[in-house]
PDB file of N, CA and C in Angstrom:
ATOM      1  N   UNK A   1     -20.895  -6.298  -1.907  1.00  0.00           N
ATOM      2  CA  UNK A   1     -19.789  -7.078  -1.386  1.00  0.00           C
ATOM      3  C   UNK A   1     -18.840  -7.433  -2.526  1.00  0.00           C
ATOM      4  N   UNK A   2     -17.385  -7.191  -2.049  1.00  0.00           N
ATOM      5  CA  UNK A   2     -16.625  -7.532  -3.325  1.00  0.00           C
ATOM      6  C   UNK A   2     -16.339  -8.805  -2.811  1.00  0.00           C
ATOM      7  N   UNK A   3     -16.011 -10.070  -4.267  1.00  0.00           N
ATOM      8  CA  UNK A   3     -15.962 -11.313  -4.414  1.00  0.00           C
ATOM      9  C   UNK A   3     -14.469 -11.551  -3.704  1.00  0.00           C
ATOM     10  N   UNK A   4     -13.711 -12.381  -3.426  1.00  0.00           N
ATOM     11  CA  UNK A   4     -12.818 -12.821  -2.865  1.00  0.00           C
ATOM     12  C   UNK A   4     -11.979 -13.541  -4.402  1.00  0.00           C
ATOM     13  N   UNK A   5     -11.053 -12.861  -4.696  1.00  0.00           N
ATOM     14  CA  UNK A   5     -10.251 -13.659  -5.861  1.00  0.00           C
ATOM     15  C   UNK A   5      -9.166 -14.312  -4.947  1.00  0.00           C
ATOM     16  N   UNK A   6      -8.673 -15.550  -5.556  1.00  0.00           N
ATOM     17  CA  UNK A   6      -7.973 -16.684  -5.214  1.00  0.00           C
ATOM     18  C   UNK A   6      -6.808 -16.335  -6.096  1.00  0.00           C
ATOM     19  N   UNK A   7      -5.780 -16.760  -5.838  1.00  0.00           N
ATOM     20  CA  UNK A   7      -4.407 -17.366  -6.526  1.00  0.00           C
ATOM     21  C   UNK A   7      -4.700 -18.366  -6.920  1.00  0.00           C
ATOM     22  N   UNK A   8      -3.706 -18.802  -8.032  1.00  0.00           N
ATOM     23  CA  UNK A   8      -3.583 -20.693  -8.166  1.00  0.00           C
ATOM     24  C   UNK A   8      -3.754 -21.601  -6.925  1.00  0.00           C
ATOM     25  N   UNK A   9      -2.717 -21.144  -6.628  1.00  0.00           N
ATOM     26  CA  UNK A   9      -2.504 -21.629  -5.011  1.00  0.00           C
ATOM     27  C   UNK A   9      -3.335 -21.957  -4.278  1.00  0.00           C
ATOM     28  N   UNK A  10      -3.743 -20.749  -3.907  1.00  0.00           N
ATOM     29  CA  UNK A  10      -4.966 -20.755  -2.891  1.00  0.00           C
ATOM     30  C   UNK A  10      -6.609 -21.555  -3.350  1.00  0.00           C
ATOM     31  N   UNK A  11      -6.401 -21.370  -4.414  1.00  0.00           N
ATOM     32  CA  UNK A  11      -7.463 -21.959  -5.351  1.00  0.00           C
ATOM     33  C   UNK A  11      -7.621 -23.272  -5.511  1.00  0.00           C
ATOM     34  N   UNK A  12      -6.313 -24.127  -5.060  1.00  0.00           N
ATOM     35  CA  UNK A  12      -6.066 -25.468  -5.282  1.00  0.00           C
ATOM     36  C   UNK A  12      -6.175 -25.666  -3.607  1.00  0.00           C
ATOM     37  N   UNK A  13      -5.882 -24.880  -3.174  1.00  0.00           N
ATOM     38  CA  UNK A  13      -6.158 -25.266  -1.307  1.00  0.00           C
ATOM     39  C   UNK A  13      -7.744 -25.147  -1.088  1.00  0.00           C
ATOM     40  N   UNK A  14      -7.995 -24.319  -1.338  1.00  0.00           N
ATOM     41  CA  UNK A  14      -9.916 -24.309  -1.650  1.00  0.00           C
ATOM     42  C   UNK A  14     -10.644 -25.233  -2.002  1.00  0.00           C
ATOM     43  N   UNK A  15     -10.009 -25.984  -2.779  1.00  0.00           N
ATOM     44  CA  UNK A  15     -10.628 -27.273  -3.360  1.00  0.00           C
ATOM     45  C   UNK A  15     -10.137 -28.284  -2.564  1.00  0.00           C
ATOM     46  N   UNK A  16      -9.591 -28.550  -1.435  1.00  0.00           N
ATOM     47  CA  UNK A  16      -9.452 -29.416  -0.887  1.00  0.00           C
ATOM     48  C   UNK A  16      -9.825 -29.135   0.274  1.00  0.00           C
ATOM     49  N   UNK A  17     -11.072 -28.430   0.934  1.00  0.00           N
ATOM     50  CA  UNK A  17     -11.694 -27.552   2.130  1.00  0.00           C
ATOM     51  C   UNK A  17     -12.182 -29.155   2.620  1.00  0.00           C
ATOM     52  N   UNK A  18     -12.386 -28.923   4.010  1.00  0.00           N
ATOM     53  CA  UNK A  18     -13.149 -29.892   4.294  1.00  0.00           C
ATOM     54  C   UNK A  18     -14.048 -29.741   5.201  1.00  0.00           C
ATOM     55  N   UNK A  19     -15.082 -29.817   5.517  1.00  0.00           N
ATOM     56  CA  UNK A  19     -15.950 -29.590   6.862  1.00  0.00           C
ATOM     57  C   UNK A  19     -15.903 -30.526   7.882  1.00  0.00           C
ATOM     58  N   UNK A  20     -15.097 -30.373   9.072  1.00  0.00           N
ATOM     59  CA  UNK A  20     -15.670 -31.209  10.073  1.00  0.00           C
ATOM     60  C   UNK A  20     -16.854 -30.613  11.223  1.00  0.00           C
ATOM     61  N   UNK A  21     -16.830 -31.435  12.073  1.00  0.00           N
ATOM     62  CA  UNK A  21     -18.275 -31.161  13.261  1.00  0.00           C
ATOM     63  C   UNK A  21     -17.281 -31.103  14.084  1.00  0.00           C
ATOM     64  N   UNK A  22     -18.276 -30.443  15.420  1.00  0.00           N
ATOM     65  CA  UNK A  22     -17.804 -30.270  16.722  1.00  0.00           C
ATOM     66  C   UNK A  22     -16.977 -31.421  17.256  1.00  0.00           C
ATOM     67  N   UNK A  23     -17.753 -32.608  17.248  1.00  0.00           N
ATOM     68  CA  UNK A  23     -17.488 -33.848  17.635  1.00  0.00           C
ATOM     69  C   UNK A  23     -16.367 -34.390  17.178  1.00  0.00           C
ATOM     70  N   UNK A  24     -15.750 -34.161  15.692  1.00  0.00           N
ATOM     71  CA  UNK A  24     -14.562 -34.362  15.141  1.00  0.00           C
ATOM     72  C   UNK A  24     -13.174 -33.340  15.966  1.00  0.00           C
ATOM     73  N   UNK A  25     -13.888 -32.347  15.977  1.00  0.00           N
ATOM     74  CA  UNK A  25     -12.475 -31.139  16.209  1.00  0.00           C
ATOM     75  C   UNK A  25     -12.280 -31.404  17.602  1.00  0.00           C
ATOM     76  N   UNK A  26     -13.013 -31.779  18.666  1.00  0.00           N
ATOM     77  CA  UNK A  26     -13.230 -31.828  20.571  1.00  0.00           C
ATOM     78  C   UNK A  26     -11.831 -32.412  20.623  1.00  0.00           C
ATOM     79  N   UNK A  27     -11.102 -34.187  19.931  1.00  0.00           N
ATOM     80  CA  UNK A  27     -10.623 -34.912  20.238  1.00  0.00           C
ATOM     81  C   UNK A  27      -9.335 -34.156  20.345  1.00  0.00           C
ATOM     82  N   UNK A  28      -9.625 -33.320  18.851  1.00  0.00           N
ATOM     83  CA  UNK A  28      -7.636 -32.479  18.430  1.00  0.00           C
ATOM     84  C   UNK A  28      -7.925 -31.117  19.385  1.00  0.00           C
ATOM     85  N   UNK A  29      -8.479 -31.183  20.062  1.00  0.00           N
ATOM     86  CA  UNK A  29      -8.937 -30.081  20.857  1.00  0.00           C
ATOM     87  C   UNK A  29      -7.783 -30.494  22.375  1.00  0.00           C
ATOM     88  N   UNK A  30      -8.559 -31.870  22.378  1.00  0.00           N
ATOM     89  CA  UNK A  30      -7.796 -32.238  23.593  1.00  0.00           C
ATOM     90  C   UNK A  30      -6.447 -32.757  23.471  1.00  0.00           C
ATOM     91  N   UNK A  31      -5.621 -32.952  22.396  1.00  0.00           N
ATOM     92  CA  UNK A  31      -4.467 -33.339  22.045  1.00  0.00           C
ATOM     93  C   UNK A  31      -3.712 -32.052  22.046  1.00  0.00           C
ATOM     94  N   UNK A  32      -4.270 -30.920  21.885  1.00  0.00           N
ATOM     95  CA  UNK A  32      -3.330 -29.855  21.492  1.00  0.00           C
ATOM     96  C   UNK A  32      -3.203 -29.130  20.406  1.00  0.00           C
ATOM     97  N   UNK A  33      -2.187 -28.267  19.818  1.00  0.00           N
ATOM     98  CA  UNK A  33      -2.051 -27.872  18.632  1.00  0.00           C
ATOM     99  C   UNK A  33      -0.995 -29.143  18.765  1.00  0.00           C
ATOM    100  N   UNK A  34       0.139 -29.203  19.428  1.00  0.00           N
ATOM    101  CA  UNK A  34       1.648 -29.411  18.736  1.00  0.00           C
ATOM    102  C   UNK A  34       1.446 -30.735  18.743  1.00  0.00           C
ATOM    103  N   UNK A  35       0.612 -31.732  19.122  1.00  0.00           N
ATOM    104  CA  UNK A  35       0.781 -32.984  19.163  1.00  0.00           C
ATOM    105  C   UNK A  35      -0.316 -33.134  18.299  1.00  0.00           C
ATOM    106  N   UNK A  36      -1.284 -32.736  17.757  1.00  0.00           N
ATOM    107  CA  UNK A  36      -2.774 -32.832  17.168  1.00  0.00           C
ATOM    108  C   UNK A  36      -2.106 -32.390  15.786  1.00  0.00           C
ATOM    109  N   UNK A  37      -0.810 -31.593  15.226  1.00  0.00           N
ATOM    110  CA  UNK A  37      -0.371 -30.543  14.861  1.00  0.00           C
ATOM    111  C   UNK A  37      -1.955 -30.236  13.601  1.00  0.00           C
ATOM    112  N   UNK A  38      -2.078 -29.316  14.022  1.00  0.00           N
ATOM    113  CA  UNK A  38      -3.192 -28.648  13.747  1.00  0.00           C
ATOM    114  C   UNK A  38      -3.299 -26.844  14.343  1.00  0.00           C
ATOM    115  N   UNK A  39      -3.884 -25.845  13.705  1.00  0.00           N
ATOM    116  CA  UNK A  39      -4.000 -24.337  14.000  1.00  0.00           C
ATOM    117  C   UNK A  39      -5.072 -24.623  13.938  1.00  0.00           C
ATOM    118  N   UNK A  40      -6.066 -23.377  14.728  1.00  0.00           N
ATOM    119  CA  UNK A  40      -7.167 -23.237  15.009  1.00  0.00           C
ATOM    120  C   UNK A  40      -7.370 -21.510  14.057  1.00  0.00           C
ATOM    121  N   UNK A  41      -8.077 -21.332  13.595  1.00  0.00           N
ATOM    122  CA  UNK A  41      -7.857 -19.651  13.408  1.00  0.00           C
ATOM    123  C   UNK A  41      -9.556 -19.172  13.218  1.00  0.00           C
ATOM    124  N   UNK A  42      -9.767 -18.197  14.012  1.00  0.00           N
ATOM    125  CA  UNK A  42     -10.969 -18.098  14.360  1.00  0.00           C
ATOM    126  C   UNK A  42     -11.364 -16.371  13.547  1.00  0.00           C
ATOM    127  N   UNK A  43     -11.928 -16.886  12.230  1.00  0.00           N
ATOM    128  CA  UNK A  43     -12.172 -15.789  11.282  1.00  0.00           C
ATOM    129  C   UNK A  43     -12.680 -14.320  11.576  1.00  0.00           C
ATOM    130  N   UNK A  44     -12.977 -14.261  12.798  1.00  0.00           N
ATOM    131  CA  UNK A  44     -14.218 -13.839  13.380  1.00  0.00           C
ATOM    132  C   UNK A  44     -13.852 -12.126  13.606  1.00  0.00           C
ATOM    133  N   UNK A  45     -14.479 -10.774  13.718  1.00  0.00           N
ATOM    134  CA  UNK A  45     -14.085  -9.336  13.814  1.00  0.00           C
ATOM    135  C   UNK A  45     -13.483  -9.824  15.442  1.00  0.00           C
ATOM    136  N   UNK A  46     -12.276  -9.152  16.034  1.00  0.00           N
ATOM    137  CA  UNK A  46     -11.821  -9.573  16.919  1.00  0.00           C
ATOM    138  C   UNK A  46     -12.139  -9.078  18.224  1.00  0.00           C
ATOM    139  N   UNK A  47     -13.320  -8.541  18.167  1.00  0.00           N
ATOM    140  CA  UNK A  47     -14.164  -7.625  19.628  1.00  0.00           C
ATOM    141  C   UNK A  47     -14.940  -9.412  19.869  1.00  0.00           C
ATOM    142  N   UNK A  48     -15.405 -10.274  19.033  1.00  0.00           N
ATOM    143  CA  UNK A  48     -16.075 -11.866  18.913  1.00  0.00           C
ATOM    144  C   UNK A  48     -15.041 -13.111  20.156  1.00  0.00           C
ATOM    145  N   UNK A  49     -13.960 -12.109  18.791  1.00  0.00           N
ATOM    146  CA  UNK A  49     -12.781 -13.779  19.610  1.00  0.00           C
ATOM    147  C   UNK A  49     -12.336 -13.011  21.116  1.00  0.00           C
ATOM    148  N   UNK A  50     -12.314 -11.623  21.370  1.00  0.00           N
ATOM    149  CA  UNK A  50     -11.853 -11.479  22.677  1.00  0.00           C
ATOM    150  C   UNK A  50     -13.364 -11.877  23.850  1.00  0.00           C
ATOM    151  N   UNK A  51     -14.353 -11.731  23.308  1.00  0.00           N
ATOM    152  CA  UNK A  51     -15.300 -12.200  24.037  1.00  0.00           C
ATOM    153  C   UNK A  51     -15.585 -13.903  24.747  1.00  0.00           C
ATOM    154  N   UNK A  52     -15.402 -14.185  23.557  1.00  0.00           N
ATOM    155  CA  UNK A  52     -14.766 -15.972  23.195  1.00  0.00           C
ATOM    156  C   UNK A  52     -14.742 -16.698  22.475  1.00  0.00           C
ATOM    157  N   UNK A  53     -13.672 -17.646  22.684  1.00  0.00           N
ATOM    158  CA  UNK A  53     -13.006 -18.397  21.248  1.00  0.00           C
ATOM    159  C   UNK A  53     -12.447 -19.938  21.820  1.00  0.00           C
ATOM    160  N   UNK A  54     -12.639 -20.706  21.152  1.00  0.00           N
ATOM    161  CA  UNK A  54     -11.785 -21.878  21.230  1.00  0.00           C
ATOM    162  C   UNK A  54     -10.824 -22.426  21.496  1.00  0.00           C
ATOM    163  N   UNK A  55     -10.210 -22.749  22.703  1.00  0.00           N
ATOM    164  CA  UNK A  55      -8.902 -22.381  23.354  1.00  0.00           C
ATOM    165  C   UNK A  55      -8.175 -22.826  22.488  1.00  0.00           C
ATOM    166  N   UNK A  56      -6.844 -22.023  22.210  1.00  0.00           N
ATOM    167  CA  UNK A  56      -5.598 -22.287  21.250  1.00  0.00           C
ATOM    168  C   UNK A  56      -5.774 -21.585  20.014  1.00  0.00           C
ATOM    169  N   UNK A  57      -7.157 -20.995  19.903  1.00  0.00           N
ATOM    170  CA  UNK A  57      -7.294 -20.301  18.685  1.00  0.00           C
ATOM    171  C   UNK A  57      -6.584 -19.064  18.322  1.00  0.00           C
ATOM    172  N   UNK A  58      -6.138 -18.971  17.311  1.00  0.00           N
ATOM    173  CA  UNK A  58      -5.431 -17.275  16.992  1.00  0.00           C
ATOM    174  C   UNK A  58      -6.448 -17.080  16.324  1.00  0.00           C
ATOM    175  N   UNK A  59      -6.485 -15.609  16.094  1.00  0.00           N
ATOM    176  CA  UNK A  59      -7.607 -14.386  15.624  1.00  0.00           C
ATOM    177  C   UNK A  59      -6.885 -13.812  14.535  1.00  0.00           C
ATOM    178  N   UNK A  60      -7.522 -14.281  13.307  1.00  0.00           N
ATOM    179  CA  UNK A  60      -7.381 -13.832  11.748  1.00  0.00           C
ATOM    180  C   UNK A  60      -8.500 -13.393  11.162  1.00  0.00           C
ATOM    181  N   UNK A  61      -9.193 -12.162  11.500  1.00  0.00           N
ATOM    182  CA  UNK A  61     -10.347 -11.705  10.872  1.00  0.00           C
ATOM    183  C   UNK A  61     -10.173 -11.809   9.618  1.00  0.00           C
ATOM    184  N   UNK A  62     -12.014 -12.595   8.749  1.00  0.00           N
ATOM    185  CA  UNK A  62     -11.702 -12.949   7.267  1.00  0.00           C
ATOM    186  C   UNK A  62     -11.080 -11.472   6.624  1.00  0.00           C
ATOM    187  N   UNK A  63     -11.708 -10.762   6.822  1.00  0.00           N
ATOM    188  CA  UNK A  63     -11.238  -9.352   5.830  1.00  0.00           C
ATOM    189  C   UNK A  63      -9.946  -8.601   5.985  1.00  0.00           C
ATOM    190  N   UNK A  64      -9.401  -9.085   6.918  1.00  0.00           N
ATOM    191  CA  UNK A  64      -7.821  -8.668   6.623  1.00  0.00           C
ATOM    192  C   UNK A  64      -7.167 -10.306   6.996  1.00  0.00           C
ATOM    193  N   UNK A  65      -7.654 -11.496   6.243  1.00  0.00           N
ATOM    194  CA  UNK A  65      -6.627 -12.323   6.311  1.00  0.00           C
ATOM    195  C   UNK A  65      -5.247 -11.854   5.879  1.00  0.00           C
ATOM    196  N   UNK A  66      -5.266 -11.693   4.463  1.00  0.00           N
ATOM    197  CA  UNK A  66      -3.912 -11.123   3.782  1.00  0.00           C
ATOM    198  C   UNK A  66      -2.901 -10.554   4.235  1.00  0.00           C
ATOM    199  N   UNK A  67      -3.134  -9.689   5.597  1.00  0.00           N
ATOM    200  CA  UNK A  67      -2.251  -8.865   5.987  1.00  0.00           C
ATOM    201  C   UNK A  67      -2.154  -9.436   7.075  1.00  0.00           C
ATOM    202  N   UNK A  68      -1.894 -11.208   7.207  1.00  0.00           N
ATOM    203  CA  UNK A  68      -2.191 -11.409   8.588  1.00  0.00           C
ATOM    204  C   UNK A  68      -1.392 -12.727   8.730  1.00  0.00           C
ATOM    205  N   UNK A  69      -1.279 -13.215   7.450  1.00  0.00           N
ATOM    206  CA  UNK A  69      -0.807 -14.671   6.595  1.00  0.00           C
ATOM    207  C   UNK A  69       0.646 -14.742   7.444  1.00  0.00           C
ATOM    208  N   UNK A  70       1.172 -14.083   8.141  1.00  0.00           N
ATOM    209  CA  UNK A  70       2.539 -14.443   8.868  1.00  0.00           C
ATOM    210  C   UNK A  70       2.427 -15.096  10.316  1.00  0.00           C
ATOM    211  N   UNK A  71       0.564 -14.782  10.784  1.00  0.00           N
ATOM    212  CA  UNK A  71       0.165 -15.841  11.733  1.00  0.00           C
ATOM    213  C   UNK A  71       0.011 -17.367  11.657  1.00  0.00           C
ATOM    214  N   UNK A  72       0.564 -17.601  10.782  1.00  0.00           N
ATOM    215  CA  UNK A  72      -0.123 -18.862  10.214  1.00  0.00           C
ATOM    216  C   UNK A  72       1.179 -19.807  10.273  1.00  0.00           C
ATOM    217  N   UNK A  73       1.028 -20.931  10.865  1.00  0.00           N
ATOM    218  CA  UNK A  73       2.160 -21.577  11.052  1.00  0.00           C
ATOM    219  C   UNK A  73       3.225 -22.004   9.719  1.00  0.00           C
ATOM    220  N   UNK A  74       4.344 -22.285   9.714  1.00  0.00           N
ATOM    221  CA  UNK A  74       5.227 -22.293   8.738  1.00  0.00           C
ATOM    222  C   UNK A  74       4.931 -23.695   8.460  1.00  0.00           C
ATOM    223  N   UNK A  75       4.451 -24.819   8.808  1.00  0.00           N
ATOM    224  CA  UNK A  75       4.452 -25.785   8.291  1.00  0.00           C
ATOM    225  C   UNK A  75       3.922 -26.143   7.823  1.00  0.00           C
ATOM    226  N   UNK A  76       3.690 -26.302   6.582  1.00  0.00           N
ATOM    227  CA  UNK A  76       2.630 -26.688   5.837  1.00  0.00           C
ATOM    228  C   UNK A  76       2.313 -28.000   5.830  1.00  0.00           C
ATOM    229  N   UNK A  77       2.354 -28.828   6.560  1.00  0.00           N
ATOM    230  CA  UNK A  77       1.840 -29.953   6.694  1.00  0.00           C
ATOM    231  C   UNK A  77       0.876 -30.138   8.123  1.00  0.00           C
ATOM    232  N   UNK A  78       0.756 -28.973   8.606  1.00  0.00           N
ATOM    233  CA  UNK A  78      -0.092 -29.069  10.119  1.00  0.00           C
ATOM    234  C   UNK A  78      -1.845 -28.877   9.190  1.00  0.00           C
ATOM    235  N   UNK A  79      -2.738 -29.177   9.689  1.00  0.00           N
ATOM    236  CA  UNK A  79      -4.097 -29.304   9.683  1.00  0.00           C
ATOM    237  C   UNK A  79      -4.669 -27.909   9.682  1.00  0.00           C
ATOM    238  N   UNK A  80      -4.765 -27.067   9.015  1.00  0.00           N
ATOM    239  CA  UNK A  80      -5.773 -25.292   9.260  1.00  0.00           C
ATOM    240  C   UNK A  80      -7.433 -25.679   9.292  1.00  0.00           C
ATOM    241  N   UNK A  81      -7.977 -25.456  10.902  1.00  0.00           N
ATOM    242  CA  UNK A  81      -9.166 -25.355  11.034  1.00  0.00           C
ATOM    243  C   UNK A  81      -9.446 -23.872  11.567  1.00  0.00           C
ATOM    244  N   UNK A  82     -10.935 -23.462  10.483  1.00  0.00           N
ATOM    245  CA  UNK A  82     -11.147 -21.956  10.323  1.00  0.00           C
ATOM    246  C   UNK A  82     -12.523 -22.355  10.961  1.00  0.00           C
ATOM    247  N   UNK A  83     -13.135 -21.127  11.768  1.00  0.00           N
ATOM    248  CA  UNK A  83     -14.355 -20.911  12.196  1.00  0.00           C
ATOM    249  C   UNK A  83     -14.870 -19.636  12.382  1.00  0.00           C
ATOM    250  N   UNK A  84     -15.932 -19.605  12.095  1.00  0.00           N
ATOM    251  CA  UNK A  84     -16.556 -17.715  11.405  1.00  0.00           C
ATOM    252  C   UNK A  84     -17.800 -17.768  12.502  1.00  0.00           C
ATOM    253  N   UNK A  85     -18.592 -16.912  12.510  1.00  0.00           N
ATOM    254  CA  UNK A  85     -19.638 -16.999  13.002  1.00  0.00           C
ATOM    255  C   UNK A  85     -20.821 -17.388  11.926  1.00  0.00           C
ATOM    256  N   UNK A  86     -20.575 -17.612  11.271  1.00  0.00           N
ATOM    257  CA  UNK A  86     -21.781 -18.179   9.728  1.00  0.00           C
ATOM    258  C   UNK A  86     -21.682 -16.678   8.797  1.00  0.00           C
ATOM    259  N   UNK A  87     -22.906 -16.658   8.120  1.00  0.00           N
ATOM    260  CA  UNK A  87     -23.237 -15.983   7.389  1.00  0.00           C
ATOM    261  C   UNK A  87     -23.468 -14.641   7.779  1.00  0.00           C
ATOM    262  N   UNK A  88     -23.018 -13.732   7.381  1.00  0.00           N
ATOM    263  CA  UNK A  88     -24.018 -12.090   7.831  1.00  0.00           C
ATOM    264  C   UNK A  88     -24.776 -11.646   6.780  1.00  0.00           C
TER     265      UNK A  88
END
């Protein structure tokens, strides 16, 4: 497996990751994206997310995030919650 290199950037967003629980995300679940302002992006190979996904979620498989970064809302002040299926 090749390692994942970071930018500055991205490297300084990394360090400010945060984990929430189910129980945290349900509430901004029920608020919405635009009022919660928060993205959902569901890391996952996308045969996963068409099966099912988290309503409001867009589909950014981890291994082609990069070529994908124009899904991603322009505001950088909205909330990015990512969800994978764990470990393989």
């Amino acid at each position: 497996t090749t390692p994942h290199v970071l930018s500055s950037a991205a490297s300084d967003v990394y360090k400010r990751q945060i984990l929430i629980k189910v129980d945290e995300l349900a509430p901004l679940i029920e608020q919405g994206p635009e009022k919660g302002n928060f993205t959902i992006v569901d890391a996952r190979p996308g045969k996963l997310f068409i099966e099912g996904h988290i309503p409001g979620a867009i589909s950014i498989y981890d291994a082609q995030f990069e070529k994908n970064l124009d899904k991603l809302p322009n505001n950088k002040d909205n909330l990015l919650v990512f969800y994978c299926g764990g470990p393989t």
